Amino acid sequence: MSFPVILAIESSCDDTSAAVMAGGEILANVVATQQVHEQYGGVVPELASRAHQQHLIPVVTEALRRAKVEKSDLDAVAFTQGPGLLGSLLVGGMFAKSFALALNKPLIAVNHMRAHILAHFIRPPRPVFPFLCLTVSGGHTQLVVVRSPMDMEVVGQTIDDAAGEAFDKTAKLLGLPYPGGPHLDRQAREGNPTRFPFPVGAMPGYDFSFSGLKTSVLYFLRQQTAQNPDFIAQNLSDLCAGIQHTIIQTLLRQLVRAATDLGLTQIALAGGVAANSGLRTALQNLAGEKGWEVFIPDFEFCTDNAAMVAMTGHFQFEAGDFATQLVSPDPRLKLS
Ligand code: KG4
Ligand code: ZN
């Protein structure tokens, strides 16, 4: 089996995942998504930690079985150190530390945001360094200049909500189930994106802001439903298309500015919101216009998964970047 063989654990939010990688090739990637949060319309941290405790051992066992790897074959154990929910990180982190200690294998502490970006290296086509990555998920929105697997610089980020939160919170205002992003995306395909214009969060530099959009949707819906209680149901597709269009414009405005100023033409998209059909189309159109090469990983590697943690662990293994047993999960871990 190719060297090194790495077991990776991801537990930063509400997905429990384990992956096995050998020599940079992914052999298994098992993800248990927690359904318990749907009824609350958002992730409940305490329930997430408890569900990780239930899922972790079965998920790890299944990943090793699918990869046909014995515990004794492992060369290292990688885990997500942060950022994320503290309780969730603790469950995965404690498991990884105990497992590595019991097997007498080295431990690798991985930054979750770095892992989202390095998901681009799991399968071809792979971007060439340096590239600009827009990471858009339920918890984060960042523009990152990536010079090498270990050399990344955050040049812009959200000052309030993440792009995924903007999708989920506005979808909730429209009465769509949680998480609302995929539902809003589906509805938007039938709608007119310009009938209901909402404000594009225009920040200086390369930062993002989505709280103005959420407030403006809230007030607009209040006003309209006071006159017509069926307003949302009668205009759902156009409302979704208008909201989605605004989120995409907010993201692409800053992406274009950063790429132009920094002279970068290799553009990568990462995180769960990369699944959005409108964003993918708009980005492909921009690529044609600007002469960019655009990279979007397979969907299973865009949402939270341990394969991206294994990929990052692989690069850290090569760089000799190991952690000690004293390493602690860090909910606010920074990328640069
Ligand atoms: O990366 P991810 O799985 O988890 C975090 O690390 O947060 O991202 C989840 C986010 C959720 O906000 C979800 O609504 C959003 O990605 N999402 C989408 C779509 N699919 C997932 N947002 C818009 N359109 C989609 N098709
Ligand atoms: Zn994530």
Coordinates of C-alpha atoms and ligand atoms in Angstrom, one line a residue:
M1 CA 0.0 0.0 0.0
S2 CA 1.3 3.5 -0.9
F3 CA 2.9 5.5 1.9
P4 CA 1.7 7.3 4.1
V5 CA -1.6 5.7 5.1
I6 CA -3.7 8.3 7.0
L7 CA -6.9 8.0 8.9
A8 CA -8.7 11.4 9.0
I9 CA -11.5 12.5 11.3
E10 CA -13.9 15.5 10.6
S11 CA -16.3 16.6 13.3
S12 CA -16.4 20.4 13.2
C13 CA -20.1 21.0 12.8
D14 CA -22.9 18.5 12.1
D15 CA -21.3 15.9 9.8
T16 CA -19.3 13.0 11.4
S17 CA -16.8 11.8 8.8
A18 CA -13.8 9.5 8.6
A19 CA -11.6 8.9 5.6
V20 CA -8.6 6.8 4.7
M21 CA -5.9 8.0 2.3
A22 CA -2.8 6.1 1.0
G23 CA 0.0 7.9 -0.8
G24 CA -2.4 10.9 -1.5
E25 CA -5.1 8.6 -3.0
I26 CA -8.5 8.5 -1.3
L27 CA -9.5 4.9 -0.4
A28 CA -12.7 5.6 1.6
N29 CA -14.7 8.7 2.7
V30 CA -17.7 8.0 5.0
V31 CA -20.0 10.8 6.1
A32 CA -22.9 10.5 8.6
T33 CA -25.0 13.6 8.3
Q34 CA -27.0 14.5 11.4
Q35 CA -30.8 14.8 10.8
V36 CA -31.6 15.8 14.4
H37 CA -31.2 19.5 13.7
E38 CA -33.9 19.8 11.0
Q39 CA -36.7 20.2 13.4
Y40 CA -34.9 23.1 15.1
G41 CA -34.2 25.0 11.9
G42 CA -30.4 25.2 12.6
V43 CA -27.6 23.2 14.2
V44 CA -28.0 22.7 18.0
P45 CA -24.4 22.4 19.3
E46 CA -25.1 20.1 22.3
L47 CA -27.1 17.7 20.1
A48 CA -24.3 17.8 17.5
S49 CA -21.7 16.7 20.1
R50 CA -23.9 13.9 21.3
A51 CA -24.6 12.7 17.7
H52 CA -20.8 12.8 17.0
Q53 CA -20.3 10.5 20.0
Q54 CA -22.8 8.0 18.6
H55 CA -21.6 8.1 15.0
L56 CA -17.8 8.3 15.3
I57 CA -16.8 4.7 16.0
P58 CA -19.2 3.2 13.4
V59 CA -18.0 5.8 10.8
V60 CA -14.3 5.1 11.5
T61 CA -14.9 1.3 11.4
E62 CA -16.8 1.6 8.1
A63 CA -14.0 3.8 6.6
L64 CA -11.3 1.2 7.5
R65 CA -13.5 -1.6 6.2
R66 CA -14.2 0.0 2.9
A67 CA -10.5 1.0 2.5
K68 CA -9.4 -2.6 3.4
V69 CA -7.0 -1.1 5.9
E70 CA -6.1 -2.5 9.3
K71 CA -5.4 -0.2 12.2
S72 CA -1.8 -1.4 12.2
D73 CA -1.4 -0.3 8.6
L74 CA -1.9 3.4 9.6
D75 CA 1.0 5.8 9.5
A76 CA -0.8 8.8 11.1
V77 CA -4.1 10.0 12.4
A78 CA -5.3 13.5 11.2
F79 CA -8.2 15.4 12.7
T80 CA -9.9 18.8 12.4
Q81 CA -8.6 21.1 15.1
G82 CA -10.8 24.0 14.2
P83 CA -12.6 26.3 13.5
G84 CA -15.9 24.9 14.4
L85 CA -18.2 24.1 17.4
L86 CA -16.2 23.4 20.5
G87 CA -18.2 20.3 21.7
S88 CA -18.1 18.8 18.2
L89 CA -14.4 19.4 17.8
L90 CA -13.7 17.9 21.2
V91 CA -15.4 14.6 20.4
G92 CA -13.4 14.2 17.1
G93 CA -10.2 15.5 18.6
M94 CA -10.3 13.3 21.7
F95 CA -11.0 10.3 19.6
A96 CA -8.1 11.0 17.3
K97 CA -5.7 11.6 20.1
S98 CA -6.7 8.4 21.9
F99 CA -6.5 6.4 18.7
A100 CA -3.1 7.8 17.8
L101 CA -1.8 7.2 21.4
A102 CA -3.1 3.7 21.5
L103 CA -1.6 2.8 18.2
N104 CA 1.6 4.8 18.9
K105 CA 1.2 6.7 15.6
P106 CA 1.8 10.4 14.9
L107 CA -1.0 12.9 15.2
I108 CA -1.8 15.7 12.6
A109 CA -3.9 18.7 13.6
V110 CA -5.7 20.1 10.5
N111 CA -7.3 23.6 10.0
H112 CA -10.8 23.0 8.6
M113 CA -10.6 26.0 6.2
R114 CA -7.3 24.8 4.8
A115 CA -8.9 21.4 4.3
H116 CA -11.8 22.9 2.3
I117 CA -9.3 24.5 0.0
L118 CA -7.0 21.4 -0.3
A119 CA -10.1 19.4 -1.3
H120 CA -9.1 20.6 -4.8
F121 CA -6.2 18.2 -4.7
I122 CA -8.1 15.0 -4.0
R123 CA -8.9 14.4 -7.7
P124 CA -7.9 16.1 -11.0
P125 CA -8.3 18.7 -12.5
R126 CA -6.1 20.4 -9.8
P127 CA -5.4 24.2 -9.8
V128 CA -1.8 25.4 -10.2
F129 CA -0.2 27.6 -7.5
P130 CA -0.8 30.5 -6.9
F131 CA -4.6 30.4 -7.1
L132 CA -7.4 32.4 -5.6
C133 CA -10.0 30.4 -3.6
L134 CA -13.5 31.5 -2.7
T135 CA -14.6 29.3 0.3
V136 CA -18.3 29.5 0.8
S137 CA -20.0 27.4 3.5
G138 CA -22.6 27.5 6.2
G139 CA -20.0 28.9 8.7
H140 CA -17.5 30.7 6.6
T141 CA -17.0 33.0 3.6
Q142 CA -13.3 33.7 2.7
L143 CA -11.2 34.8 -0.2
V144 CA -7.8 33.1 0.1
V145 CA -4.6 33.4 -2.0
V146 CA -3.1 29.9 -2.0
R147 CA 0.6 29.9 -2.8
S148 CA 1.3 26.3 -1.7
P149 CA -0.5 23.7 0.5
M150 CA 1.0 25.3 3.6
D151 CA 1.2 29.0 2.5
M152 CA -2.3 30.6 2.4
E153 CA -3.3 34.2 3.0
V154 CA -6.9 35.3 3.8
V155 CA -7.4 38.5 1.8
G156 CA -11.1 39.0 2.4
Q157 CA -13.9 37.5 4.6
T158 CA -17.4 38.1 5.8
I159 CA -17.9 40.6 8.5
D160 CA -21.2 39.1 9.6
D161 CA -23.1 36.1 8.2
A162 CA -21.5 33.5 5.9
A163 CA -22.9 33.0 2.4
G164 CA -24.5 29.7 3.4
E165 CA -26.1 31.4 6.4
A166 CA -27.5 34.1 4.1
F167 CA -29.1 31.3 2.0
D168 CA -30.4 29.4 5.1
K169 CA -31.7 32.4 7.0
T170 CA -33.5 34.0 4.0
A171 CA -34.9 30.6 3.1
K172 CA -36.3 30.3 6.6
L173 CA -38.1 33.6 6.2
L174 CA -39.7 32.1 3.1
G175 CA -40.8 29.1 5.1
L176 CA -38.4 26.6 3.4
P177 CA -37.1 23.6 5.3
Y178 CA -33.6 23.7 6.9
P179 CA -30.9 23.8 5.5
G180 CA -32.6 26.2 3.0
G181 CA -29.7 26.7 0.5
P182 CA -30.5 23.7 -1.7
H183 CA -34.3 24.4 -1.6
L184 CA -33.8 28.0 -2.5
D185 CA -31.5 27.0 -5.3
R186 CA -34.2 24.7 -6.8
Q187 CA -37.0 27.3 -6.5
A188 CA -34.7 30.0 -8.0
R189 CA -34.3 28.0 -11.3
E190 CA -37.9 28.8 -12.1
G191 CA -37.8 32.4 -11.1
N192 CA -37.0 35.9 -12.5
P193 CA -33.8 37.2 -10.7
T194 CA -34.5 40.9 -11.4
R195 CA -38.2 41.2 -10.4
F196 CA -37.4 41.7 -6.7
P197 CA -34.0 43.5 -6.3
F198 CA -32.3 43.3 -3.0
P199 CA -29.2 45.3 -1.9
V200 CA -25.8 43.9 -2.8
G201 CA -23.5 44.1 0.3
A202 CA -20.7 46.4 -1.1
M203 CA -17.8 46.3 1.3
P204 CA -14.4 48.0 0.8
G205 CA -11.5 45.8 -0.1
Y206 CA -12.4 42.1 -0.5
D207 CA -14.6 41.6 2.5
F208 CA -18.3 40.5 2.4
S209 CA -21.5 41.4 4.2
F210 CA -24.8 39.6 4.1
S211 CA -26.7 41.0 7.1
G212 CA -28.2 43.9 5.1
L213 CA -29.8 41.4 2.6
K214 CA -31.4 39.4 5.4
T215 CA -32.9 42.5 7.0
S216 CA -34.1 43.9 3.7
V217 CA -35.8 40.5 2.9
L218 CA -37.4 40.5 6.3
Y219 CA -38.9 44.0 6.1
F220 CA -39.9 43.5 2.5
L221 CA -41.8 40.2 3.3
R222 CA -43.4 41.8 6.4
Q223 CA -44.7 44.7 4.3
Q224 CA -46.0 42.6 1.5
T225 CA -47.6 39.9 3.6
A226 CA -49.5 42.5 5.6
Q227 CA -51.3 43.4 2.4
N228 CA -51.5 39.9 0.9
P229 CA -51.0 36.9 3.2
D230 CA -50.3 34.7 0.2
F231 CA -47.6 36.9 -1.2
I232 CA -44.8 34.4 -0.5
A233 CA -46.6 31.4 -1.9
Q234 CA -47.6 33.4 -5.0
N235 CA -44.1 34.7 -5.7
L236 CA -41.8 32.1 -4.2
S237 CA -39.7 31.4 -7.3
D238 CA -39.1 35.1 -8.1
L239 CA -38.2 35.8 -4.5
C240 CA -35.7 32.9 -4.4
A241 CA -34.2 34.0 -7.7
G242 CA -33.9 37.6 -6.5
I243 CA -32.2 36.5 -3.2
Q244 CA -29.9 34.0 -4.9
H245 CA -28.9 36.6 -7.5
T246 CA -28.0 39.1 -4.8
I247 CA -25.9 36.6 -2.9
I248 CA -24.1 35.6 -6.1
Q249 CA -23.5 39.2 -7.1
T250 CA -22.1 40.0 -3.6
L251 CA -19.7 37.1 -3.8
L252 CA -18.6 37.6 -7.4
R253 CA -18.1 41.4 -7.1
Q254 CA -15.3 40.8 -4.5
L255 CA -13.9 37.8 -6.3
V256 CA -13.5 39.8 -9.6
R257 CA -11.8 42.7 -7.7
A258 CA -9.4 40.4 -5.9
A259 CA -8.5 38.4 -9.0
T260 CA -8.0 41.5 -11.1
D261 CA -5.9 43.4 -8.4
L262 CA -3.8 40.3 -7.6
G263 CA -3.4 39.2 -11.2
L264 CA -4.7 35.7 -10.5
T265 CA -6.5 33.6 -13.2
Q266 CA -6.7 30.2 -11.5
I267 CA -9.9 30.5 -9.6
A268 CA -11.2 27.8 -7.1
L269 CA -14.5 27.5 -5.4
A270 CA -14.8 25.5 -2.2
G271 CA -17.4 24.8 0.6
G272 CA -21.0 23.6 0.6
V273 CA -22.4 26.7 -1.2
A274 CA -20.2 25.6 -4.2
A275 CA -23.1 23.3 -5.0
N276 CA -25.3 26.3 -5.9
S277 CA -26.3 26.0 -9.5
G278 CA -26.6 29.7 -10.1
L279 CA -23.2 30.4 -8.6
R280 CA -21.6 27.7 -10.7
T281 CA -23.1 29.0 -13.9
A282 CA -22.3 32.6 -13.1
L283 CA -18.7 31.7 -12.3
Q284 CA -18.3 29.6 -15.6
N285 CA -19.7 32.6 -17.6
L286 CA -17.2 35.0 -15.8
A287 CA -14.4 32.6 -16.6
G288 CA -15.1 32.8 -20.3
E289 CA -15.2 36.6 -20.1
K290 CA -12.1 37.0 -17.9
G291 CA -10.0 34.2 -19.3
W292 CA -10.0 32.4 -15.9
E293 CA -9.6 28.7 -15.3
V294 CA -12.2 27.6 -12.7
F295 CA -12.0 24.6 -10.4
I296 CA -14.9 23.2 -8.3
P297 CA -14.4 19.8 -6.5
D298 CA -17.0 17.0 -6.7
F299 CA -19.9 17.8 -4.5
E300 CA -19.0 15.1 -1.9
F301 CA -15.7 17.0 -1.3
C302 CA -17.4 20.5 -1.2
T303 CA -19.5 19.8 1.9
D304 CA -17.9 18.8 5.2
N305 CA -16.0 15.6 4.7
A306 CA -12.9 13.8 6.1
A307 CA -11.3 13.2 2.7
M308 CA -10.3 16.9 2.6
V309 CA -8.8 16.5 6.1
A310 CA -6.9 13.4 4.9
M311 CA -5.6 15.4 1.9
T312 CA -4.4 18.2 4.2
G313 CA -3.0 15.6 6.6
H314 CA -1.0 14.1 3.7
F315 CA 0.6 17.4 2.8
Q316 CA 1.4 18.1 6.5
F317 CA 2.9 14.6 6.8
E318 CA 5.2 15.3 3.9
A319 CA 6.1 18.6 5.5
G320 CA 6.8 16.9 8.9
D321 CA 4.0 19.0 10.5
F322 CA 2.9 16.8 13.4
A323 CA 1.0 17.7 16.6
T324 CA 1.7 16.5 20.2
Q325 CA -0.8 15.0 22.6
L326 CA -1.1 18.5 24.1
V327 CA -2.8 20.0 21.1
S328 CA -6.3 21.3 21.8
P329 CA -9.4 21.8 19.6
D330 CA -9.7 25.5 18.8
P331 CA -13.2 26.8 17.7
R332 CA -11.6 30.1 16.5
L333 CA -8.5 28.7 14.8
K334 CA -7.4 31.1 12.1
L335 CA -6.0 30.3 8.6
S336 CA -3.4 33.0 8.4
Ligands
KG4_1 O1 -19.6 23.3 3.8 P1 -20.9 22.9 4.4 O2 -21.4 21.5 4.2 O3 -20.8 23.1 5.9 C1 -20.2 24.1 6.6 O4 -18.9 23.9 6.8 O5 -20.8 25.0 7.0 O6 -21.9 24.0 3.9 C2 -23.3 23.9 4.2 C3 -24.0 25.1 3.6 C4 -25.4 25.3 4.1 O7 -25.6 26.6 4.5 C5 -26.3 24.9 2.9 O8 -27.5 25.6 2.9 C6 -25.4 25.4 1.8 O9 -24.1 25.0 2.2 N1 -25.7 24.8 0.5 C7 -26.3 25.5 -0.5 C8 -26.5 24.6 -1.6 N2 -26.2 23.3 -1.1 C9 -25.7 23.5 0.2 N3 -26.5 26.8 -0.7 C10 -27.0 27.2 -1.8 N4 -27.3 26.4 -2.8 C11 -27.1 25.1 -2.8 N5 -27.4 24.2 -3.8
ZN2 ZN -16.9 23.3 6.4

